[in-house]
């Protein structure tokens, strides 16, 4: 990366802002590889994600005194994992996975307070993520911190029914984002299969009547 920043005009011109879209793109390509069960390609996709981490770190390094390096990034996550796992690296005791999650939330709340990021239990939930995942994370965080389940549902406004649907999925122990993506893939497969069947009969899928669509479905 040092060489690329010096000798490649494109790499040398990149900034955190210009690279942001690639980080999202590579993350989604990795997700798609996992969903498709293409584990042979997973290593390559993870490498593409890692490249984005290295790239951003190299850009940050050039800022000088207020920047950071890839080693700083690695050291930071080591410190965070050590701090948030006192039952592993310290003397704390927890009662199973629920105890780990409760302790994790307490530690994160203390970290937010220390950084002056507000005292809401929802502080830190990124609104840039997909809507189903956002709703799920907000609900999970709220309920985990004492908000009654009966307050999590349809508020009567636009999207309220969808928000309530996410809540129903969450309460059943499912992951609404993953399940919705699975449902979308099943729908995609069925449409493509119906189109293939229509073409095999010499028909153009775009000219099918509703009755013909149902027959091929």
PDB file of C-alpha atoms in Angstrom:
ATOM      1  CA  UNK A   1       0.000   0.000   0.000  1.00  0.00           C
ATOM      2  CA  UNK A   2       2.899   2.345   0.665  1.00  0.00           C
ATOM      3  CA  UNK A   3       4.128   1.743  -2.895  1.00  0.00           C
ATOM      4  CA  UNK A   4       0.667   2.189  -4.391  1.00  0.00           C
ATOM      5  CA  UNK A   5       0.143   5.490  -2.592  1.00  0.00           C
ATOM      6  CA  UNK A   6       3.420   6.747  -4.030  1.00  0.00           C
ATOM      7  CA  UNK A   7       3.351   5.354  -7.562  1.00  0.00           C
ATOM      8  CA  UNK A   8      -0.291   4.816  -8.627  1.00  0.00           C
ATOM      9  CA  UNK A   9      -2.193   8.040  -9.466  1.00  0.00           C
ATOM     10  CA  UNK A  10      -5.575   6.493  -8.671  1.00  0.00           C
ATOM     11  CA  UNK A  11      -4.517   5.039  -5.307  1.00  0.00           C
ATOM     12  CA  UNK A  12      -2.685   8.240  -4.411  1.00  0.00           C
ATOM     13  CA  UNK A  13      -5.805  10.355  -5.023  1.00  0.00           C
ATOM     14  CA  UNK A  14      -8.148   8.391  -2.754  1.00  0.00           C
ATOM     15  CA  UNK A  15      -9.591   9.745   0.495  1.00  0.00           C
ATOM     16  CA  UNK A  16     -11.734   8.284   3.269  1.00  0.00           C
ATOM     17  CA  UNK A  17     -14.810   9.725   1.536  1.00  0.00           C
ATOM     18  CA  UNK A  18     -13.962   8.409  -1.926  1.00  0.00           C
ATOM     19  CA  UNK A  19     -13.227   4.941  -0.540  1.00  0.00           C
ATOM     20  CA  UNK A  20     -16.357   4.659   1.602  1.00  0.00           C
ATOM     21  CA  UNK A  21     -18.529   3.113  -1.130  1.00  0.00           C
ATOM     22  CA  UNK A  22     -15.970   0.361  -1.726  1.00  0.00           C
ATOM     23  CA  UNK A  23     -16.039  -0.672   1.910  1.00  0.00           C
ATOM     24  CA  UNK A  24     -19.815  -1.146   1.698  1.00  0.00           C
ATOM     25  CA  UNK A  25     -19.575  -2.895  -1.670  1.00  0.00           C
ATOM     26  CA  UNK A  26     -16.921  -5.360  -0.507  1.00  0.00           C
ATOM     27  CA  UNK A  27     -18.851  -6.125   2.665  1.00  0.00           C
ATOM     28  CA  UNK A  28     -21.967  -6.972   0.640  1.00  0.00           C
ATOM     29  CA  UNK A  29     -19.970  -9.136  -1.765  1.00  0.00           C
ATOM     30  CA  UNK A  30     -18.630 -11.044   1.228  1.00  0.00           C
ATOM     31  CA  UNK A  31     -22.153 -11.469   2.583  1.00  0.00           C
ATOM     32  CA  UNK A  32     -23.370 -12.770  -0.775  1.00  0.00           C
ATOM     33  CA  UNK A  33     -20.518 -15.291  -0.891  1.00  0.00           C
ATOM     34  CA  UNK A  34     -21.492 -16.593   2.540  1.00  0.00           C
ATOM     35  CA  UNK A  35     -25.197 -16.777   1.638  1.00  0.00           C
ATOM     36  CA  UNK A  36     -24.369 -18.732  -1.514  1.00  0.00           C
ATOM     37  CA  UNK A  37     -22.178 -21.135   0.465  1.00  0.00           C
ATOM     38  CA  UNK A  38     -19.243 -20.327  -1.798  1.00  0.00           C
ATOM     39  CA  UNK A  39     -16.609 -20.860   0.864  1.00  0.00           C
ATOM     40  CA  UNK A  40     -13.886 -21.316  -1.752  1.00  0.00           C
ATOM     41  CA  UNK A  41     -14.324 -17.652  -2.694  1.00  0.00           C
ATOM     42  CA  UNK A  42     -14.726 -16.418   0.872  1.00  0.00           C
ATOM     43  CA  UNK A  43     -10.993 -16.001   1.417  1.00  0.00           C
ATOM     44  CA  UNK A  44     -10.744 -13.699  -1.591  1.00  0.00           C
ATOM     45  CA  UNK A  45     -13.720 -11.615  -0.486  1.00  0.00           C
ATOM     46  CA  UNK A  46     -12.377 -11.281   3.048  1.00  0.00           C
ATOM     47  CA  UNK A  47      -9.106 -10.129   1.511  1.00  0.00           C
ATOM     48  CA  UNK A  48     -11.006  -7.407  -0.345  1.00  0.00           C
ATOM     49  CA  UNK A  49     -12.544  -6.259   2.943  1.00  0.00           C
ATOM     50  CA  UNK A  50      -9.137  -6.320   4.603  1.00  0.00           C
ATOM     51  CA  UNK A  51      -7.744  -4.207   1.766  1.00  0.00           C
ATOM     52  CA  UNK A  52     -10.247  -1.490   2.634  1.00  0.00           C
ATOM     53  CA  UNK A  53      -9.116  -1.530   6.275  1.00  0.00           C
ATOM     54  CA  UNK A  54      -5.476  -1.287   5.205  1.00  0.00           C
ATOM     55  CA  UNK A  55      -6.270   1.433   2.659  1.00  0.00           C
ATOM     56  CA  UNK A  56      -8.148   3.626   5.145  1.00  0.00           C
ATOM     57  CA  UNK A  57      -5.400   3.127   7.714  1.00  0.00           C
ATOM     58  CA  UNK A  58      -2.752   4.190   5.204  1.00  0.00           C
ATOM     59  CA  UNK A  59      -4.733   7.313   4.301  1.00  0.00           C
ATOM     60  CA  UNK A  60      -5.104   8.104   8.010  1.00  0.00           C
ATOM     61  CA  UNK A  61      -1.397   7.605   8.590  1.00  0.00           C
ATOM     62  CA  UNK A  62      -0.670  10.455   6.189  1.00  0.00           C
ATOM     63  CA  UNK A  63      -2.610  12.900   8.354  1.00  0.00           C
ATOM     64  CA  UNK A  64       0.309  13.001  10.751  1.00  0.00           C
ATOM     65  CA  UNK A  65      -0.226  13.759  14.433  1.00  0.00           C
ATOM     66  CA  UNK A  66      -3.989  13.123  14.458  1.00  0.00           C
ATOM     67  CA  UNK A  67      -3.769  10.048  12.220  1.00  0.00           C
ATOM     68  CA  UNK A  68      -3.279   6.364  12.936  1.00  0.00           C
ATOM     69  CA  UNK A  69      -1.696   3.264  11.413  1.00  0.00           C
ATOM     70  CA  UNK A  70      -2.914  -0.261  10.724  1.00  0.00           C
ATOM     71  CA  UNK A  71      -1.070  -1.331  13.876  1.00  0.00           C
ATOM     72  CA  UNK A  72      -3.078   1.227  15.862  1.00  0.00           C
ATOM     73  CA  UNK A  73      -6.287  -0.241  14.415  1.00  0.00           C
ATOM     74  CA  UNK A  74      -5.277  -3.774  15.432  1.00  0.00           C
ATOM     75  CA  UNK A  75      -4.173  -2.635  18.881  1.00  0.00           C
ATOM     76  CA  UNK A  76      -7.470  -0.804  19.360  1.00  0.00           C
ATOM     77  CA  UNK A  77      -9.615  -3.865  18.695  1.00  0.00           C
ATOM     78  CA  UNK A  78      -7.405  -5.990  20.942  1.00  0.00           C
ATOM     79  CA  UNK A  79      -7.887  -3.465  23.759  1.00  0.00           C
ATOM     80  CA  UNK A  80     -11.639  -3.341  23.143  1.00  0.00           C
ATOM     81  CA  UNK A  81     -12.088  -7.127  23.144  1.00  0.00           C
ATOM     82  CA  UNK A  82      -9.980  -7.445  26.297  1.00  0.00           C
ATOM     83  CA  UNK A  83     -11.971  -4.705  28.038  1.00  0.00           C
ATOM     84  CA  UNK A  84     -15.331  -6.162  27.035  1.00  0.00           C
ATOM     85  CA  UNK A  85     -14.450  -9.716  28.081  1.00  0.00           C
ATOM     86  CA  UNK A  86     -13.525  -9.332  31.744  1.00  0.00           C
ATOM     87  CA  UNK A  87     -14.868 -12.850  32.360  1.00  0.00           C
ATOM     88  CA  UNK A  88     -12.098 -14.140  30.072  1.00  0.00           C
ATOM     89  CA  UNK A  89      -9.214 -11.732  30.670  1.00  0.00           C
ATOM     90  CA  UNK A  90     -10.124 -10.528  34.165  1.00  0.00           C
ATOM     91  CA  UNK A  91     -11.707 -11.809  37.317  1.00  0.00           C
ATOM     92  CA  UNK A  92     -15.362 -11.179  36.480  1.00  0.00           C
ATOM     93  CA  UNK A  93     -17.886 -14.000  36.635  1.00  0.00           C
ATOM     94  CA  UNK A  94     -20.910 -14.326  34.360  1.00  0.00           C
ATOM     95  CA  UNK A  95     -23.841 -16.708  34.201  1.00  0.00           C
ATOM     96  CA  UNK A  96     -23.869 -18.042  30.648  1.00  0.00           C
ATOM     97  CA  UNK A  97     -24.357 -16.152  27.389  1.00  0.00           C
ATOM     98  CA  UNK A  98     -27.081 -13.898  28.841  1.00  0.00           C
ATOM     99  CA  UNK A  99     -24.677 -12.758  31.524  1.00  0.00           C
ATOM    100  CA  UNK A 100     -22.049 -12.020  28.887  1.00  0.00           C
ATOM    101  CA  UNK A 101     -24.520  -9.876  26.908  1.00  0.00           C
ATOM    102  CA  UNK A 102     -25.667  -7.987  30.018  1.00  0.00           C
ATOM    103  CA  UNK A 103     -22.082  -7.298  31.039  1.00  0.00           C
ATOM    104  CA  UNK A 104     -21.252  -6.240  27.478  1.00  0.00           C
ATOM    105  CA  UNK A 105     -24.046  -3.655  27.494  1.00  0.00           C
ATOM    106  CA  UNK A 106     -22.916  -2.239  30.835  1.00  0.00           C
ATOM    107  CA  UNK A 107     -19.344  -1.892  29.599  1.00  0.00           C
ATOM    108  CA  UNK A 108     -20.463  -0.241  26.349  1.00  0.00           C
ATOM    109  CA  UNK A 109     -22.650   2.204  28.310  1.00  0.00           C
ATOM    110  CA  UNK A 110     -19.682   3.145  30.462  1.00  0.00           C
ATOM    111  CA  UNK A 111     -17.544   3.625  27.347  1.00  0.00           C
ATOM    112  CA  UNK A 112     -20.152   5.891  25.771  1.00  0.00           C
ATOM    113  CA  UNK A 113     -20.405   7.969  28.935  1.00  0.00           C
ATOM    114  CA  UNK A 114     -16.625   8.288  29.102  1.00  0.00           C
ATOM    115  CA  UNK A 115     -16.527   9.521  25.501  1.00  0.00           C
ATOM    116  CA  UNK A 116     -19.389  11.946  26.088  1.00  0.00           C
ATOM    117  CA  UNK A 117     -21.614  10.306  23.488  1.00  0.00           C
ATOM    118  CA  UNK A 118     -24.837  10.585  25.442  1.00  0.00           C
ATOM    119  CA  UNK A 119     -26.567   8.308  27.882  1.00  0.00           C
ATOM    120  CA  UNK A 120     -29.310   6.799  25.687  1.00  0.00           C
ATOM    121  CA  UNK A 121     -29.367   3.011  25.546  1.00  0.00           C
ATOM    122  CA  UNK A 122     -29.678   3.422  21.761  1.00  0.00           C
ATOM    123  CA  UNK A 123     -26.533   5.531  21.429  1.00  0.00           C
ATOM    124  CA  UNK A 124     -24.183   4.124  18.818  1.00  0.00           C
ATOM    125  CA  UNK A 125     -26.728   2.228  16.693  1.00  0.00           C
ATOM    126  CA  UNK A 126     -25.780   3.304  13.137  1.00  0.00           C
ATOM    127  CA  UNK A 127     -28.688   4.556  11.045  1.00  0.00           C
ATOM    128  CA  UNK A 128     -26.759   3.934   7.839  1.00  0.00           C
ATOM    129  CA  UNK A 129     -27.435   0.192   7.925  1.00  0.00           C
ATOM    130  CA  UNK A 130     -30.275  -1.588   6.037  1.00  0.00           C
ATOM    131  CA  UNK A 131     -33.720  -0.801   7.441  1.00  0.00           C
ATOM    132  CA  UNK A 132     -34.602  -4.303   8.651  1.00  0.00           C
ATOM    133  CA  UNK A 133     -31.278  -4.627  10.443  1.00  0.00           C
ATOM    134  CA  UNK A 134     -31.621  -1.121  11.878  1.00  0.00           C
ATOM    135  CA  UNK A 135     -35.072  -1.884  13.287  1.00  0.00           C
ATOM    136  CA  UNK A 136     -33.796  -5.174  14.703  1.00  0.00           C
ATOM    137  CA  UNK A 137     -30.781  -3.570  16.387  1.00  0.00           C
ATOM    138  CA  UNK A 138     -32.837  -0.725  17.865  1.00  0.00           C
ATOM    139  CA  UNK A 139     -35.433  -3.147  19.247  1.00  0.00           C
ATOM    140  CA  UNK A 140     -32.870  -5.574  20.602  1.00  0.00           C
ATOM    141  CA  UNK A 141     -30.883  -2.833  22.316  1.00  0.00           C
ATOM    142  CA  UNK A 142     -33.998  -1.235  23.809  1.00  0.00           C
ATOM    143  CA  UNK A 143     -35.511  -4.458  25.153  1.00  0.00           C
ATOM    144  CA  UNK A 144     -32.169  -5.633  26.503  1.00  0.00           C
ATOM    145  CA  UNK A 145     -32.001  -2.423  28.498  1.00  0.00           C
ATOM    146  CA  UNK A 146     -35.454  -2.608  30.030  1.00  0.00           C
ATOM    147  CA  UNK A 147     -37.914  -1.224  27.465  1.00  0.00           C
ATOM    148  CA  UNK A 148     -41.090  -3.396  27.724  1.00  0.00           C
ATOM    149  CA  UNK A 149     -41.849  -5.599  24.737  1.00  0.00           C
ATOM    150  CA  UNK A 150     -45.393  -4.257  24.478  1.00  0.00           C
ATOM    151  CA  UNK A 151     -43.946  -0.846  23.567  1.00  0.00           C
ATOM    152  CA  UNK A 152     -42.107  -2.314  20.587  1.00  0.00           C
ATOM    153  CA  UNK A 153     -44.521  -2.582  17.676  1.00  0.00           C
ATOM    154  CA  UNK A 154     -46.680  -0.728  15.168  1.00  0.00           C
ATOM    155  CA  UNK A 155     -46.966   2.957  16.127  1.00  0.00           C
ATOM    156  CA  UNK A 156     -49.589   3.583  13.446  1.00  0.00           C
ATOM    157  CA  UNK A 157     -47.268   5.594  11.258  1.00  0.00           C
ATOM    158  CA  UNK A 158     -45.752   4.737   7.904  1.00  0.00           C
ATOM    159  CA  UNK A 159     -43.628   1.610   8.152  1.00  0.00           C
ATOM    160  CA  UNK A 160     -45.115   0.737  11.532  1.00  0.00           C
ATOM    161  CA  UNK A 161     -46.432  -2.616  10.356  1.00  0.00           C
ATOM    162  CA  UNK A 162     -43.006  -3.484   8.955  1.00  0.00           C
ATOM    163  CA  UNK A 163     -41.391  -2.474  12.256  1.00  0.00           C
ATOM    164  CA  UNK A 164     -43.840  -4.751  14.067  1.00  0.00           C
ATOM    165  CA  UNK A 165     -43.018  -7.569  11.642  1.00  0.00           C
ATOM    166  CA  UNK A 166     -39.351  -7.224  12.540  1.00  0.00           C
ATOM    167  CA  UNK A 167     -40.342  -7.433  16.201  1.00  0.00           C
ATOM    168  CA  UNK A 168     -42.272 -10.656  15.581  1.00  0.00           C
ATOM    169  CA  UNK A 169     -39.245 -12.174  13.837  1.00  0.00           C
ATOM    170  CA  UNK A 170     -36.945 -11.090  16.652  1.00  0.00           C
ATOM    171  CA  UNK A 171     -39.180 -12.548  19.351  1.00  0.00           C
ATOM    172  CA  UNK A 172     -39.180 -15.889  17.551  1.00  0.00           C
ATOM    173  CA  UNK A 173     -35.399 -15.936  17.738  1.00  0.00           C
ATOM    174  CA  UNK A 174     -34.938 -15.255  14.016  1.00  0.00           C
ATOM    175  CA  UNK A 175     -32.777 -12.659  12.324  1.00  0.00           C
ATOM    176  CA  UNK A 176     -35.145 -10.539  10.173  1.00  0.00           C
ATOM    177  CA  UNK A 177     -32.396  -9.187   7.908  1.00  0.00           C
ATOM    178  CA  UNK A 178     -31.053 -12.639   7.052  1.00  0.00           C
ATOM    179  CA  UNK A 179     -34.544 -14.153   6.771  1.00  0.00           C
ATOM    180  CA  UNK A 180     -35.762 -11.348   4.507  1.00  0.00           C
ATOM    181  CA  UNK A 181     -32.721 -11.794   2.270  1.00  0.00           C
ATOM    182  CA  UNK A 182     -33.446 -15.537   2.140  1.00  0.00           C
ATOM    183  CA  UNK A 183     -37.064 -14.845   1.202  1.00  0.00           C
ATOM    184  CA  UNK A 184     -35.886 -12.455  -1.518  1.00  0.00           C
ATOM    185  CA  UNK A 185     -33.553 -15.109  -2.911  1.00  0.00           C
ATOM    186  CA  UNK A 186     -36.371 -17.679  -2.943  1.00  0.00           C
ATOM    187  CA  UNK A 187     -38.608 -15.216  -4.788  1.00  0.00           C
ATOM    188  CA  UNK A 188     -35.826 -14.496  -7.271  1.00  0.00           C
ATOM    189  CA  UNK A 189     -35.356 -18.224  -7.900  1.00  0.00           C
ATOM    190  CA  UNK A 190     -39.076 -18.810  -8.437  1.00  0.00           C
ATOM    191  CA  UNK A 191     -39.425 -15.929 -10.903  1.00  0.00           C
ATOM    192  CA  UNK A 192     -36.411 -17.154 -12.876  1.00  0.00           C
ATOM    193  CA  UNK A 193     -37.715 -20.737 -12.852  1.00  0.00           C
ATOM    194  CA  UNK A 194     -41.128 -19.615 -14.129  1.00  0.00           C
ATOM    195  CA  UNK A 195     -39.444 -17.559 -16.863  1.00  0.00           C
ATOM    196  CA  UNK A 196     -37.343 -20.545 -17.904  1.00  0.00           C
ATOM    197  CA  UNK A 197     -40.425 -22.760 -18.072  1.00  0.00           C
ATOM    198  CA  UNK A 198     -42.245 -20.191 -20.202  1.00  0.00           C
ATOM    199  CA  UNK A 199     -39.318 -19.888 -22.606  1.00  0.00           C
ATOM    200  CA  UNK A 200     -39.176 -23.675 -22.874  1.00  0.00           C
ATOM    201  CA  UNK A 201     -42.773 -23.493 -24.132  1.00  0.00           C
ATOM    202  CA  UNK A 202     -41.810 -20.825 -26.651  1.00  0.00           C
ATOM    203  CA  UNK A 203     -43.335 -17.931 -24.731  1.00  0.00           C
ATOM    204  CA  UNK A 204     -41.877 -14.547 -23.833  1.00  0.00           C
ATOM    205  CA  UNK A 205     -42.130 -14.163 -20.027  1.00  0.00           C
ATOM    206  CA  UNK A 206     -42.856 -10.448 -20.424  1.00  0.00           C
ATOM    207  CA  UNK A 207     -46.041 -11.238 -22.366  1.00  0.00           C
ATOM    208  CA  UNK A 208     -47.475 -13.775 -19.898  1.00  0.00           C
ATOM    209  CA  UNK A 209     -50.941 -13.198 -18.496  1.00  0.00           C
ATOM    210  CA  UNK A 210     -51.504 -13.373 -14.715  1.00  0.00           C
ATOM    211  CA  UNK A 211     -53.082 -16.825 -15.194  1.00  0.00           C
ATOM    212  CA  UNK A 212     -50.033 -18.069 -17.102  1.00  0.00           C
ATOM    213  CA  UNK A 213     -47.692 -16.697 -14.414  1.00  0.00           C
ATOM    214  CA  UNK A 214     -49.636 -18.607 -11.776  1.00  0.00           C
ATOM    215  CA  UNK A 215     -49.502 -21.774 -13.845  1.00  0.00           C
ATOM    216  CA  UNK A 216     -45.729 -21.579 -14.254  1.00  0.00           C
ATOM    217  CA  UNK A 217     -45.277 -20.585 -10.613  1.00  0.00           C
TER     218      UNK A 217
END
